[in-house]
CSV table of C-alpha atoms in Angstrom, one decimal:
chain,number,residue,atom,x,y,z
J,97,MET,CA,-64.5,-30.0,1.2
J,98,ARG,CA,-67.9,-28.3,1.7
J,99,SER,CA,-66.4,-24.8,1.4
J,100,ALA,CA,-64.6,-25.9,-1.8
J,101,SER,CA,-67.9,-27.0,-3.3
J,102,ALA,CA,-69.4,-23.7,-2.4
J,103,LEU,CA,-66.8,-22.0,-4.6
J,104,GLY,CA,-67.1,-24.5,-7.4
J,105,ILE,CA,-63.7,-26.1,-6.9
J,106,ALA,CA,-63.8,-29.4,-8.7
J,107,LEU,CA,-62.1,-32.5,-7.2
J,108,LEU,CA,-61.7,-34.8,-10.2
J,109,LEU,CA,-58.8,-37.1,-11.2
J,110,LEU,CA,-55.1,-36.2,-12.0
J,111,ALA,CA,-51.5,-37.2,-13.0
J,112,GLY,CA,-48.2,-37.0,-11.3
J,113,CYS,CA,-46.8,-39.4,-8.8
J,114,ASP,CA,-48.3,-42.3,-6.9
J,115,GLY,CA,-46.4,-42.3,-3.6
J,116,GLY,CA,-44.6,-45.6,-4.3
J,117,SER,CA,-42.4,-47.3,-6.8
J,118,ALA,CA,-43.2,-50.6,-8.4
J,119,GLY,CA,-40.5,-53.0,-9.3
J,120,PRO,CA,-39.3,-53.6,-12.9
J,121,ARG,CA,-41.3,-56.8,-13.2
J,122,GLU,CA,-44.5,-55.1,-11.9
J,123,ARG,CA,-44.0,-52.1,-14.2
J,124,THR,CA,-43.5,-54.4,-17.2
J,125,ALA,CA,-46.7,-56.3,-16.4
J,126,GLN,CA,-48.6,-53.0,-16.0
J,127,ALA,CA,-47.2,-51.8,-19.4
J,128,LYS,CA,-48.3,-55.0,-21.1
J,129,ASN,CA,-51.9,-54.5,-19.8
J,130,THR,CA,-52.1,-50.9,-21.0
J,131,GLY,CA,-50.3,-51.3,-24.3
J,132,PHE,CA,-47.7,-48.7,-23.5
J,133,PRO,CA,-44.0,-49.6,-22.9
J,134,ALA,CA,-42.6,-49.7,-19.4
J,135,ALA,CA,-40.1,-47.0,-18.4
J,136,ASP,CA,-36.6,-48.4,-18.4
J,137,ARG,CA,-35.6,-46.4,-15.3
J,138,PRO,CA,-36.2,-46.2,-11.6
J,139,VAL,CA,-39.1,-44.2,-10.3
J,140,ALA,CA,-38.6,-41.9,-7.4
J,141,THR,CA,-41.0,-42.1,-4.5
J,142,ILE,CA,-42.8,-39.1,-3.1
J,143,VAL,CA,-41.0,-37.8,0.0
J,144,SER,CA,-42.6,-34.4,0.4
J,145,THR,CA,-45.2,-32.1,-1.0
J,146,ARG,CA,-42.7,-29.3,-1.3
J,147,TRP,CA,-39.3,-29.0,-2.9
J,148,SER,CA,-38.1,-26.0,-0.8
J,149,THR,CA,-39.7,-23.3,1.3
J,150,GLU,CA,-41.7,-20.7,-0.5
J,151,GLU,CA,-39.7,-18.0,1.1
J,152,ALA,CA,-36.4,-19.4,-0.1
J,153,ARG,CA,-37.9,-19.9,-3.6
J,154,ASP,CA,-39.3,-16.4,-3.7
J,155,ARG,CA,-35.9,-14.9,-2.7
J,156,LEU,CA,-34.5,-16.5,-5.9
J,157,ASN,CA,-37.6,-15.4,-7.9
J,158,GLU,CA,-38.0,-19.0,-9.0
J,159,ALA,CA,-41.6,-18.9,-10.0
J,160,GLY,CA,-41.2,-15.5,-11.7
J,161,GLN,CA,-38.3,-16.8,-13.8
J,162,VAL,CA,-40.1,-20.0,-14.8
J,163,MET,CA,-43.3,-18.1,-15.7
J,164,ASN,CA,-41.3,-15.6,-17.8
J,165,LEU,CA,-39.4,-18.2,-19.6
J,166,ALA,CA,-42.5,-20.2,-20.2
J,167,GLY,CA,-44.2,-17.1,-21.7
J,168,ILE,CA,-47.1,-17.2,-19.3
J,169,LYS,CA,-49.3,-14.2,-19.7
J,170,PRO,CA,-52.7,-12.8,-18.4
J,171,GLY,CA,-55.6,-14.6,-20.0
J,172,MET,CA,-53.9,-17.9,-20.5
J,173,THR,CA,-55.1,-21.3,-19.4
J,174,VAL,CA,-52.4,-23.2,-17.5
J,175,ALA,CA,-52.2,-26.7,-15.8
J,176,ASP,CA,-50.1,-27.2,-12.8
J,177,ILE,CA,-49.4,-30.9,-12.6
J,178,GLY,CA,-48.2,-32.3,-9.3
J,179,ALA,CA,-49.2,-29.1,-7.6
J,180,GLY,CA,-48.4,-30.1,-4.0
J,181,GLU,CA,-48.9,-27.3,-1.6
J,182,GLY,CA,-49.5,-24.9,-4.4
J,183,TYR,CA,-46.4,-22.7,-4.7
J,184,TYR,CA,-46.8,-22.4,-8.4
J,185,THR,CA,-50.6,-22.7,-8.4
J,186,ILE,CA,-51.0,-19.5,-6.4
J,187,ARG,CA,-48.5,-17.5,-8.4
J,188,LEU,CA,-49.9,-18.8,-11.7
J,189,GLY,CA,-53.4,-17.7,-10.6
J,190,GLN,CA,-52.1,-14.2,-9.9
J,191,ARG,CA,-50.2,-14.1,-13.2
J,192,VAL,CA,-53.1,-15.2,-15.6
J,193,GLY,CA,-55.6,-12.9,-13.8
J,194,ASP,CA,-59.4,-12.9,-13.9
J,195,LYS,CA,-59.5,-13.7,-17.6
J,196,GLY,CA,-57.2,-16.7,-17.3
J,197,ARG,CA,-57.6,-20.1,-15.6
J,198,VAL,CA,-55.4,-22.5,-13.7
J,199,VAL,CA,-56.1,-26.1,-13.1
J,200,ALA,CA,-54.0,-27.6,-10.3
J,201,GLU,CA,-53.7,-31.3,-10.0
J,202,ASP,CA,-52.2,-33.8,-7.6
J,203,ILE,CA,-52.8,-37.5,-6.8
J,204,VAL,CA,-52.7,-37.4,-3.0
J,205,PRO,CA,-56.2,-36.7,-1.6
J,206,GLU,CA,-54.9,-35.0,1.5
J,207,THR,CA,-52.7,-32.7,-0.4
J,208,ILE,CA,-55.3,-31.7,-2.9
J,209,GLU,CA,-57.8,-31.0,-0.1
J,210,GLN,CA,-55.3,-28.7,1.6
J,211,LEU,CA,-54.6,-26.9,-1.6
J,212,ALA,CA,-58.3,-26.4,-2.3
J,213,ASN,CA,-58.6,-24.8,1.1
J,214,ARG,CA,-55.6,-22.5,0.4
J,215,VAL,CA,-57.1,-21.5,-2.9
J,216,ILE,CA,-60.3,-20.5,-1.1
J,217,ARG,CA,-58.4,-18.5,1.6
J,218,GLU,CA,-56.5,-16.6,-1.1
J,219,ARG,CA,-59.7,-16.0,-3.0
J,220,LEU,CA,-58.4,-17.3,-6.3
J,221,ASN,CA,-61.7,-17.8,-8.2
J,222,ASN,CA,-59.8,-18.5,-11.4
J,223,VAL,CA,-58.2,-21.7,-10.0
J,224,ASN,CA,-59.7,-25.2,-10.1
J,225,VAL,CA,-58.3,-28.0,-8.0
J,226,ARG,CA,-58.4,-31.6,-9.1
J,227,LEU,CA,-57.5,-35.0,-7.7
J,228,GLY,CA,-56.1,-37.3,-10.4
J,229,LEU,CA,-54.6,-40.5,-11.7
J,230,PRO,CA,-50.9,-41.4,-11.9
J,231,ALA,CA,-50.9,-42.2,-15.7
J,232,ASP,CA,-53.7,-39.9,-17.0
J,233,PRO,CA,-54.0,-36.1,-16.4
J,234,ARG,CA,-57.6,-36.3,-17.7
J,235,LEU,CA,-57.4,-32.7,-18.9
J,236,PRO,CA,-60.0,-31.4,-21.4
J,237,GLU,CA,-58.9,-31.5,-25.0
J,238,ALA,CA,-57.5,-28.4,-26.8
J,239,SER,CA,-57.7,-26.3,-23.6
J,240,PHE,CA,-54.2,-25.4,-22.3
J,241,ASP,CA,-51.7,-22.9,-23.4
J,242,ARG,CA,-49.1,-24.2,-20.9
J,243,VAL,CA,-48.7,-27.3,-18.8
J,244,LEU,CA,-46.2,-27.1,-15.9
J,245,MET,CA,-44.5,-30.1,-14.3
J,246,VAL,CA,-42.1,-28.8,-11.6
J,247,HIS,CA,-39.9,-31.3,-9.7
J,248,MET,CA,-42.3,-34.2,-10.3
J,249,TYR,CA,-41.5,-35.7,-13.7
J,250,HIS,CA,-39.2,-38.3,-12.1
J,251,GLU,CA,-42.1,-39.5,-10.0
J,252,ILE,CA,-44.2,-40.5,-13.0
J,253,GLU,CA,-44.3,-44.3,-13.1
J,254,SER,CA,-45.7,-44.6,-16.6
J,255,PRO,CA,-44.3,-41.6,-18.5
J,256,TYR,CA,-45.2,-42.9,-22.0
J,257,GLU,CA,-48.9,-43.4,-21.2
J,258,PHE,CA,-49.0,-40.1,-19.2
J,259,LEU,CA,-47.4,-38.0,-22.0
J,260,TRP,CA,-49.6,-39.7,-24.6
J,261,ARG,CA,-52.7,-38.9,-22.8
J,262,LEU,CA,-51.5,-35.3,-22.1
J,263,ARG,CA,-51.0,-34.4,-25.8
J,264,PRO,CA,-54.7,-33.8,-26.7
J,265,SER,CA,-55.1,-31.2,-23.9
J,266,LEU,CA,-52.7,-28.8,-25.6
J,267,ARG,CA,-53.9,-26.0,-27.8
J,268,PRO,CA,-52.2,-25.7,-31.2
J,269,ASP,CA,-49.5,-23.5,-29.8
J,270,GLY,CA,-49.5,-25.1,-26.3
J,271,GLN,CA,-46.3,-26.0,-24.6
J,272,VAL,CA,-45.2,-28.4,-21.8
J,273,ILE,CA,-42.8,-27.0,-19.2
J,274,VAL,CA,-40.6,-29.3,-17.2
J,275,VAL,CA,-38.4,-28.2,-14.3
J,276,ASP,CA,-36.2,-30.8,-12.8
J,277,ALA,CA,-32.8,-31.5,-11.3
J,278,ASP,CA,-30.0,-32.8,-13.5
J,279,ARG,CA,-29.4,-36.2,-11.8
J,280,PRO,CA,-30.7,-39.8,-12.0
J,281,THR,CA,-34.4,-40.4,-11.5
J,282,GLU,CA,-33.8,-42.5,-8.3
J,283,HIS,CA,-32.2,-39.4,-6.8
J,284,HIS,CA,-35.2,-37.2,-7.6
J,285,GLY,CA,-34.1,-35.7,-10.9
J,286,THR,CA,-34.2,-36.6,-14.7
J,287,PRO,CA,-31.1,-36.5,-16.9
J,288,PRO,CA,-31.8,-34.1,-19.7
J,289,ASP,CA,-31.0,-36.7,-22.4
J,290,LEU,CA,-33.5,-39.1,-21.0
J,291,LEU,CA,-36.1,-36.4,-20.7
J,292,LYS,CA,-35.7,-35.4,-24.3
J,293,CYS,CA,-35.8,-39.0,-25.4
J,294,GLU,CA,-39.0,-39.8,-23.6
J,295,PHE,CA,-40.7,-36.7,-24.9
J,296,ALA,CA,-39.5,-37.4,-28.4
J,297,ALA,CA,-41.0,-40.9,-28.2
J,298,LEU,CA,-44.4,-39.3,-28.0
J,299,GLY,CA,-43.8,-36.8,-30.7
J,300,TYR,CA,-42.9,-33.7,-28.6
J,301,ALA,CA,-40.3,-31.4,-30.1
J,302,LEU,CA,-37.8,-29.6,-27.8
J,303,VAL,CA,-38.3,-25.8,-27.9
J,304,SER,CA,-35.6,-24.9,-25.4
J,305,LEU,CA,-33.4,-26.3,-22.6
J,306,ARG,CA,-31.4,-24.2,-20.3
J,307,ARG,CA,-29.8,-24.3,-16.9
J,308,MET,CA,-31.8,-22.9,-14.0
J,309,PRO,CA,-29.9,-23.0,-10.7
J,310,SER,CA,-32.7,-21.0,-9.0
J,311,ALA,CA,-35.0,-23.9,-9.6
J,312,GLY,CA,-32.5,-26.6,-8.7
J,313,GLY,CA,-31.5,-27.7,-12.1
J,314,TYR,CA,-32.9,-26.9,-15.6
J,315,ILE,CA,-36.0,-25.9,-17.4
J,316,ALA,CA,-37.1,-27.7,-20.6
J,317,ILE,CA,-39.9,-26.6,-22.9
J,318,PHE,CA,-41.6,-28.9,-25.4
J,319,ARG,CA,-44.4,-28.6,-28.0
J,320,ALA,CA,-46.4,-31.4,-29.7
J,321,GLU,CA,-45.4,-32.0,-33.3
J,322,GLY,CA,-46.9,-34.3,-35.9
J,323,ALA,CA,-49.3,-37.1,-35.3
J,324,ARG,CA,-49.5,-38.8,-31.9
J,325,PRO,CA,-48.0,-42.3,-32.2
J,326,GLU,CA,-50.1,-45.4,-31.5
J,327,PRO,CA,-49.2,-47.0,-28.1
J,328,GLY,CA,-47.8,-50.1,-29.7
J,329,MET,CA,-45.4,-48.0,-31.8
J,330,ILE,CA,-43.7,-46.3,-28.9
J,331,LYS,CA,-40.2,-47.4,-28.1
J,332,ALA,CA,-38.9,-47.0,-24.5
J,333,CYS,CA,-35.7,-45.0,-24.0
J,334,LYS,CA,-32.8,-46.7,-22.3
J,335,SER,CA,-32.1,-45.3,-18.9
J,336,GLY,CA,-28.3,-45.5,-19.2
J,337,ALA,CA,-28.1,-41.8,-19.6
J,338,ARG,CA,-26.3,-40.2,-16.7
J,339,ALA,CA,-26.8,-36.7,-15.4
J,340,THR,CA,-24.9,-34.5,-17.8
J,341,PRO,CA,-24.4,-30.7,-17.8
J,342,VAL,CA,-27.1,-28.8,-19.6
J,343,ALA,CA,-25.5,-26.5,-22.3
J,344,VAL,CA,-26.3,-22.9,-22.1
J,345,GLN,CA,-27.9,-21.7,-25.3
J,346,PRO,CA,-26.3,-18.8,-27.2
J,347,GLY,CA,-26.8,-15.5,-25.5
J,348,GLU,CA,-28.2,-17.0,-22.3
J,349,GLY,CA,-26.8,-16.5,-18.8
J,350,SER,CA,-27.0,-18.9,-15.9
J,351,GLU,CA,-30.1,-17.2,-14.4
């Protein structure tokens, strides 16, 4: 990481997925210790740092569609949580330009080191790479226009604590973008009803939800609304929700 230091790429601490899945009793004990409720759902384990090949994703214009729907523009500050090999990180850096900034985070040290080296090779001086924690993104307050979580939300073991700690990092008009598959969490997806419930428990309002086959499922956009609830007031959502079809909003196509 000497070359990364030379370019000022910070290796701090993130959010995302922890490479394993604690059992229900362990998750309940952890929740009691932190004051946040345990997630009433299975947690998927990390099986790969990539969802698909970059060539296949570019043929479908996946990143371009997601960035367009998320309203990502030059000059914005964006976080890429669970960045993996950097498919979105690189394209976000190109989209926001020299006046923008991208913070890419992952919790696997080897992955984040490889990503830092890639950022150096591609000369993206507007990208910072950070190593982080599973339940706390540790992002600076009031700093981000957009926060992306692509094919990783189902790997967050403590979603209530994670989303609670994420809220202060958003600017007043900031949004959180989730791209995931429409299937149970143990099968590496998140049912839309469950996603909406978990976000609502932390005071996030749904802005839009639409099918997105090019990204393997759907894209959901949220904004923070009202006061952030105290940890002890948060109620866990029941995981009984099955994967259900995402309704197409009026005037929308299937992308």
